[in-house]
mmCIF file of C-alpha atoms and ligand atoms in Angstrom:
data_model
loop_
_atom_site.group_PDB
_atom_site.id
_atom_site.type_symbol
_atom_site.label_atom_id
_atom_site.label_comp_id
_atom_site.label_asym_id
_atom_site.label_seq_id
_atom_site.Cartn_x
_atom_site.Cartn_y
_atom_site.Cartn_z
ATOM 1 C CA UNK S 1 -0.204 37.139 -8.498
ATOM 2 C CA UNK S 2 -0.369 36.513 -11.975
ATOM 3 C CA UNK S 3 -4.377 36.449 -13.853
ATOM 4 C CA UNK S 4 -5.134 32.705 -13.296
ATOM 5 C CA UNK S 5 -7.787 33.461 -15.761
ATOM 6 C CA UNK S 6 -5.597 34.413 -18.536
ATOM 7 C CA UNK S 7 -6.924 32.124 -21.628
ATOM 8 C CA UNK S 8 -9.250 30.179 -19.642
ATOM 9 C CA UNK S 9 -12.958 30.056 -20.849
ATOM 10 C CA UNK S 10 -14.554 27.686 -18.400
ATOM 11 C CA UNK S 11 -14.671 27.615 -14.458
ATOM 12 C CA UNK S 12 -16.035 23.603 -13.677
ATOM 13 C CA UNK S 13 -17.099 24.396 -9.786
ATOM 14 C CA UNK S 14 -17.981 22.021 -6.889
ATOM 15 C CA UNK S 15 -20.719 22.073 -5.084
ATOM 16 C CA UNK S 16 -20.517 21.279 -1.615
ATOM 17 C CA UNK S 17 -18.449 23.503 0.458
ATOM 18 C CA UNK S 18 -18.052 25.835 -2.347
ATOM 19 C CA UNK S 19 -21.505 26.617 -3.546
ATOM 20 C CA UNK S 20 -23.205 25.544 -0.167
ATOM 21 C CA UNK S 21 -21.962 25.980 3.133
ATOM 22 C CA UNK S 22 -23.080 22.378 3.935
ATOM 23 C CA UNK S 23 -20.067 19.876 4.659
ATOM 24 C CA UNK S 24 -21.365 20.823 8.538
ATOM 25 C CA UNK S 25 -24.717 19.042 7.666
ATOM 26 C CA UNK S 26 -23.350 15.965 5.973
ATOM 27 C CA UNK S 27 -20.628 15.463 8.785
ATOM 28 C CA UNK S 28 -23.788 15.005 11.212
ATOM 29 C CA UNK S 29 -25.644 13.075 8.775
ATOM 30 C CA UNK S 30 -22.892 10.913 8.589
ATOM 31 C CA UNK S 31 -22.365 11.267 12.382
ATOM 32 C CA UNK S 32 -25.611 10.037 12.884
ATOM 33 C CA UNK S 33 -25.759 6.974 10.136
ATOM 34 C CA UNK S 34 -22.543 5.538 11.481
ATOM 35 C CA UNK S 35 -23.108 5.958 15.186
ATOM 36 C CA UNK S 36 -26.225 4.121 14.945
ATOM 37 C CA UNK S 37 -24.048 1.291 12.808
ATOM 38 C CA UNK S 38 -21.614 1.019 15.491
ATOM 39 C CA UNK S 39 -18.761 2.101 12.690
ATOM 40 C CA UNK S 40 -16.771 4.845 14.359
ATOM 41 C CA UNK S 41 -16.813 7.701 11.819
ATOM 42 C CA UNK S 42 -15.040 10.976 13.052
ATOM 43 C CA UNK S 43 -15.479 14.694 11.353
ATOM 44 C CA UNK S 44 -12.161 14.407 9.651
ATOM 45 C CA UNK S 45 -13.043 11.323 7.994
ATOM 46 C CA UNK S 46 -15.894 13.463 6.261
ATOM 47 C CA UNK S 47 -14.007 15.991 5.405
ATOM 48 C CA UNK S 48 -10.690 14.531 4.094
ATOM 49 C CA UNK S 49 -12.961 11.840 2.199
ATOM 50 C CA UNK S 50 -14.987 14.490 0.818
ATOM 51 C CA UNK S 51 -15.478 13.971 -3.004
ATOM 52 C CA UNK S 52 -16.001 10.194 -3.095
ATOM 53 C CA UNK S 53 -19.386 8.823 -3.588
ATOM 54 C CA UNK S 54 -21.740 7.778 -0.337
ATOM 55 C CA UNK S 55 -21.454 4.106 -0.829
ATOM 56 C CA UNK S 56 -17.343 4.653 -1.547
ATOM 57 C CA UNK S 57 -17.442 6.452 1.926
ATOM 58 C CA UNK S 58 -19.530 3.585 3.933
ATOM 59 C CA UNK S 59 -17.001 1.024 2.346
ATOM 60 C CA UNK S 60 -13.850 2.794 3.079
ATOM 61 C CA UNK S 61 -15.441 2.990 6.979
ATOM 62 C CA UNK S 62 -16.465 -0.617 6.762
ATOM 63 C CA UNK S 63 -13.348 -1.970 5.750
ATOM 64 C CA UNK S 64 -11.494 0.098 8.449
ATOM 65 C CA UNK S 65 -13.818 -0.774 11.374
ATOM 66 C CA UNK S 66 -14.222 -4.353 10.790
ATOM 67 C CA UNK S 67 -11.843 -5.517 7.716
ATOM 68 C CA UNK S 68 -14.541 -5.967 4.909
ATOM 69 C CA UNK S 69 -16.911 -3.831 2.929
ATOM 70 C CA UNK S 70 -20.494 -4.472 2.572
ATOM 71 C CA UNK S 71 -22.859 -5.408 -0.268
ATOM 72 C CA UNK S 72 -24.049 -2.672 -2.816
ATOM 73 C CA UNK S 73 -27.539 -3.015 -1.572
ATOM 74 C CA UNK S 74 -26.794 -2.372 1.674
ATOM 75 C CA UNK S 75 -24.467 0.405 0.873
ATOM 76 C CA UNK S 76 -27.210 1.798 -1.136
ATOM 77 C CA UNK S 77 -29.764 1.641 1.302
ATOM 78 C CA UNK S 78 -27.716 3.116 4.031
ATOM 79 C CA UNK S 79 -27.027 6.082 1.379
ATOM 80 C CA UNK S 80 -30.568 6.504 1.076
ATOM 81 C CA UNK S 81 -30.616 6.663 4.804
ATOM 82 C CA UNK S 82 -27.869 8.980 4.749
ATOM 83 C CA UNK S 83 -29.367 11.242 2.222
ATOM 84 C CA UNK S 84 -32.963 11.475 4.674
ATOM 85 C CA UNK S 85 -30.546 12.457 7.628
ATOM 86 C CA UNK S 86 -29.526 15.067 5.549
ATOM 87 C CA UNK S 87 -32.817 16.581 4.152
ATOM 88 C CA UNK S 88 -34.070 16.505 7.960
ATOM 89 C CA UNK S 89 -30.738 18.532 9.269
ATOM 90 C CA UNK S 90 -29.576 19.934 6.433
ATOM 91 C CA UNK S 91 -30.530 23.872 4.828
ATOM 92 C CA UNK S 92 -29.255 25.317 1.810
ATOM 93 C CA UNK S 93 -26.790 27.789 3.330
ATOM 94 C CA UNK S 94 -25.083 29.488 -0.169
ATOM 95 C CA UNK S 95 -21.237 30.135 0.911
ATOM 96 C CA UNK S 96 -20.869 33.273 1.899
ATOM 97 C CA UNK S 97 -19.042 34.858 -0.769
ATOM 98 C CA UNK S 98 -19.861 32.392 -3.539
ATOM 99 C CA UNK S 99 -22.177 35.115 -5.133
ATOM 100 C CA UNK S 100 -19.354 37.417 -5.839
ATOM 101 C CA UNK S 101 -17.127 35.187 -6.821
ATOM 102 C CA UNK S 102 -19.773 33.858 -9.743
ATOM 103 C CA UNK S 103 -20.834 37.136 -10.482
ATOM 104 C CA UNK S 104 -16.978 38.224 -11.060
ATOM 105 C CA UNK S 105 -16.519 35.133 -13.506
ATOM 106 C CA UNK S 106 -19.523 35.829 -15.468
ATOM 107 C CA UNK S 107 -17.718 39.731 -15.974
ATOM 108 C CA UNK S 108 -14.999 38.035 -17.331
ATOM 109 C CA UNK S 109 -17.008 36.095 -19.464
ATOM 110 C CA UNK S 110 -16.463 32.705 -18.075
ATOM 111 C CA UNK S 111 -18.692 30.039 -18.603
ATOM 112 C CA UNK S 112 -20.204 27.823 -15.120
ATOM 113 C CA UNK S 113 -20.652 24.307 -15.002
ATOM 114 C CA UNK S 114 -21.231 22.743 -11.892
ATOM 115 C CA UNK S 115 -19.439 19.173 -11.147
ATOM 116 C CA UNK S 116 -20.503 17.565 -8.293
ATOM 117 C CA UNK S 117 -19.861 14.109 -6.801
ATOM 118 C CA UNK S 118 -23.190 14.609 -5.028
ATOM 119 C CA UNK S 119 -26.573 13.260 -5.680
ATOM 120 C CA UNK S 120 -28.613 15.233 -3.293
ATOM 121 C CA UNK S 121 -31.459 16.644 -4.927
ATOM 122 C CA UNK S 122 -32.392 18.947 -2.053
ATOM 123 C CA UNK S 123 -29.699 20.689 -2.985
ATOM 124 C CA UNK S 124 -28.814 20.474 -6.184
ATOM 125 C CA UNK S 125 -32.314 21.207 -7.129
ATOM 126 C CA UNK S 126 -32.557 24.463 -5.383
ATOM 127 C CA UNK S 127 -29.049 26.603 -7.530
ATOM 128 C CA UNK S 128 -31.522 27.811 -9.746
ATOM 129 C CA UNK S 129 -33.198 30.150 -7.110
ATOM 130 C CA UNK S 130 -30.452 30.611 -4.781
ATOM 131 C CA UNK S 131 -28.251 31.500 -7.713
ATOM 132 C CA UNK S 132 -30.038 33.137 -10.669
ATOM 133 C CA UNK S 133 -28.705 32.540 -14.193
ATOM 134 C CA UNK S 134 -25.402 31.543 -12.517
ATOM 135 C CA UNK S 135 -25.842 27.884 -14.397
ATOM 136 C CA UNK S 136 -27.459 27.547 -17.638
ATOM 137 C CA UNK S 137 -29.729 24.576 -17.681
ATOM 138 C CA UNK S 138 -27.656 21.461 -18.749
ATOM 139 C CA UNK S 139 -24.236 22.905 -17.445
ATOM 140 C CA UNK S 140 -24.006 20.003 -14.452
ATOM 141 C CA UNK S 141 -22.359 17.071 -13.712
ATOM 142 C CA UNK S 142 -23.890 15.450 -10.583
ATOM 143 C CA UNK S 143 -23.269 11.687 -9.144
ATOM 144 C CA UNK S 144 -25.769 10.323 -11.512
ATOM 145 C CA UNK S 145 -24.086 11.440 -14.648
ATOM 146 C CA UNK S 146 -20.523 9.236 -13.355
ATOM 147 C CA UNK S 147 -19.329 5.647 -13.089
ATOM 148 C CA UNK S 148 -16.421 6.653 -10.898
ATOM 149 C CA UNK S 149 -16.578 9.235 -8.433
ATOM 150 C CA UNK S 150 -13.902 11.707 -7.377
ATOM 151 C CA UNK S 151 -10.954 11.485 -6.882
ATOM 152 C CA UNK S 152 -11.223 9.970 -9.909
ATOM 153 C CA UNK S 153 -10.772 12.361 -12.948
ATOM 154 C CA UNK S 154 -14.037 11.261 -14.659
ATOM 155 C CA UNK S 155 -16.416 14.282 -13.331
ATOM 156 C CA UNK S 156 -14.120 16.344 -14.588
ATOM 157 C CA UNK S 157 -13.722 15.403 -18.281
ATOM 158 C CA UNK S 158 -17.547 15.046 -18.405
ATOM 159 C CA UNK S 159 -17.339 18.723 -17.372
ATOM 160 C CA UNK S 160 -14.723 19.921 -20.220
ATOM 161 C CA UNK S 161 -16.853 17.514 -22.633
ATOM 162 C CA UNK S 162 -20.229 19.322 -21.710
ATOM 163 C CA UNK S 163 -18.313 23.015 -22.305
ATOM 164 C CA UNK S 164 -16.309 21.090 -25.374
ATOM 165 C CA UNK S 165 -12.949 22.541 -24.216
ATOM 166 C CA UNK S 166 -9.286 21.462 -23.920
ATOM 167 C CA UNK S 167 -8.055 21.097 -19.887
ATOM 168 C CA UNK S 168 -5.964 24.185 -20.421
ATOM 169 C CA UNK S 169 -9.155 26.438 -21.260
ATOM 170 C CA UNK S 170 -10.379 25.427 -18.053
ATOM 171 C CA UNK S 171 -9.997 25.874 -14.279
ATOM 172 C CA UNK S 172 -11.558 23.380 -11.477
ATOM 173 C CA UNK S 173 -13.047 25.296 -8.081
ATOM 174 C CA UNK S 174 -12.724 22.831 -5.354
ATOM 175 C CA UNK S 175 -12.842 22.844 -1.334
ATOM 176 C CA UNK S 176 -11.715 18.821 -0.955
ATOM 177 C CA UNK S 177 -8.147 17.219 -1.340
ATOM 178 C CA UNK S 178 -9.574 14.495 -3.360
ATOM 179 C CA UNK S 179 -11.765 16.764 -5.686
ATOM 180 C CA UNK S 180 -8.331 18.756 -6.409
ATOM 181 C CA UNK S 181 -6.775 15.292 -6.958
ATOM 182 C CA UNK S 182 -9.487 14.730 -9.505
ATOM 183 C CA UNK S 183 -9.139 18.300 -11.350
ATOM 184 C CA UNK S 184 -5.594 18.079 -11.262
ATOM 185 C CA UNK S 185 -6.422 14.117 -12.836
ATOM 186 C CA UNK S 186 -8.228 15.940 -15.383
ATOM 187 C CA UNK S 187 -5.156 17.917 -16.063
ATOM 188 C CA UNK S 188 -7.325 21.546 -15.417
ATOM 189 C CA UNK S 189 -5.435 24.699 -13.112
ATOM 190 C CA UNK S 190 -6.921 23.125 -10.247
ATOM 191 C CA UNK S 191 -7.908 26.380 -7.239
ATOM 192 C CA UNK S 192 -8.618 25.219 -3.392
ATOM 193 C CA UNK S 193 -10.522 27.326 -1.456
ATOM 194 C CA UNK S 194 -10.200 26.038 2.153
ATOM 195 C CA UNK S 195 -14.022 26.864 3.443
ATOM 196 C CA UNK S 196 -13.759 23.800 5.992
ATOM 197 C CA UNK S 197 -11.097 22.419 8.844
ATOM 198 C CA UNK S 198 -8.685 21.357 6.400
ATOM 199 C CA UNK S 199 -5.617 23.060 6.647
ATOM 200 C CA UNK S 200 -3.720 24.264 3.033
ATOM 201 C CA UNK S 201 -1.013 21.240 3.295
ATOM 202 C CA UNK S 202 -3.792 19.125 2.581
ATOM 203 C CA UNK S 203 -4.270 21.147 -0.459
ATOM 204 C CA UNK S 204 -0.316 21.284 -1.293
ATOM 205 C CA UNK S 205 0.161 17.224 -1.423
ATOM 206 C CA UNK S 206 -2.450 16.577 -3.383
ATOM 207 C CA UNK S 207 -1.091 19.446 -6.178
ATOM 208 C CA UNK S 208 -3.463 22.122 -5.952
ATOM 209 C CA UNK S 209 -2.150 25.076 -8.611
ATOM 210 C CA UNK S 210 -3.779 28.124 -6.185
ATOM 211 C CA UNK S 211 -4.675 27.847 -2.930
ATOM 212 C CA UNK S 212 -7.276 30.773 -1.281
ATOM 213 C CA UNK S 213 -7.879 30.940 2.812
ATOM 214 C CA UNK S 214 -11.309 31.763 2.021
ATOM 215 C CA UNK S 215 -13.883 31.982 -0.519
ATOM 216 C CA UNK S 216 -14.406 35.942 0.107
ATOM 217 C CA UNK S 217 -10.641 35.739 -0.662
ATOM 218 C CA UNK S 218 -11.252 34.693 -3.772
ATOM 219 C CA UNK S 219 -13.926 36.883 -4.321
ATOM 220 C CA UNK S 220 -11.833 39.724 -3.679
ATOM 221 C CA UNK S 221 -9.063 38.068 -6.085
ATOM 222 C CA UNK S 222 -11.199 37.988 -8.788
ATOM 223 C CA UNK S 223 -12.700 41.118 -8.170
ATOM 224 C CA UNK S 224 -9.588 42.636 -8.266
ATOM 225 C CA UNK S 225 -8.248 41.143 -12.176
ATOM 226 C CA UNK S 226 -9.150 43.647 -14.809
ATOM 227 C CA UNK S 227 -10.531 42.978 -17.711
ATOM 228 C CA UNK S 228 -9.242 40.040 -19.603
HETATM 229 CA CA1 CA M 301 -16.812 19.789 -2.135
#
């Protein structure tokens, strides 16, 4: 395989189900929300949905249950809801193999930046210690930095504008169809790393550039590159 880090300077990297074995918490957090809404909600509508903001995902399963959305109150206040399901289920389990695979960029000298479509603060606040000096401070892009969610390309290109690089200088690090359509959106060498139930197709339709079976996989990939 060729050095997919040949001229590149940044790595913009997702957070959940890349950095944090968690997509298992949010499916029952969603489980939960929607069950008790009477919206039927099933494990792969988490997971292929993945990406898209909380009140994007209640909408798209409103509109498909009973043919309309809902206000942006109540989508926000069943977010919120959401968001406490989560913090009462949910642990900070790093990916196993996500360590490595930092640790190998920082040897080649690339730059982190985290880009995630999530808010949770339980999470998001906790990289520092489960990570060390993987992210310098300032070098995120979380849901409250955005207008428009993934898939669309804007977390992206807030990414490249935080490291002030061109797309080409960059790759994306993502576990979700819709966050590779977003990197790809972005026009950044766009890497899946199926951690979850998706299977690679998913990957393959929506573009991806490189496609890894796991994240120790990639681990070992990048352990493997010599120096640039
Ligand atoms: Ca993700």
């Amino acid at each position: 395989m060729e050095n997919i880090l040949k001229g590149k300077k940044v790595a913009l990297i997702d957070m959940d189900g890349v950095i944090y074995d968690s997509m298992k918490y949010h499916t029952k957090a969603w489980k939960r929300l929607m069950d008790e809404q009477g919206v039927p909600c099933s494990e792969e509508d988490i997971y292929l949905n993945e990406g898209m903001t909380g009140p994007a995902v209640i909408n798209l399963l409103y509109n498909r249950a009973f043919g309309h959305g809902i206000s942006r109150e109540k989508a926000d206040e069943m977010y919120a809801l959401k968001t406490k399901y989560f913090r009462e289920i949910g642990f900070n389990d790093p990916m196993p193999g996500t360590d490595r695979m930092l640790k190998a960029l920082e040897r080649h000298g690339i730059r982190r930046i985290l880009v995630t479509g999530s808010s949770q603060a339980s999470l998001i606040e906790n990289i520092n210690n489960d990570y060390p000096g993987a992210f310098m401070p300032g070098d995120r892009v979380t849901a409250l930095d955005v207008t428009h969610g993934k898939p669309d390309p804007e977390p992206y290109l807030k990414g490249l504008a935080i490291a002030g690089v061109k797309p080409e200088e960059a790759i994306v690090i993502e576990n979700a169809p819709l966050g590779v359509r977003a990197g790809k959106g972005a026009g950044v060498f766009t890497i899946a790393v199926t951690t979850g139930p998706i299977p690679a197709e998913a990957f393959e339709r929506e573009g991806a550039d490189s496609i890894f079976p796991s994240m120790p996989a990639f681990a070992n990939y990048l352990d493997s590159l010599s120096d640039k």
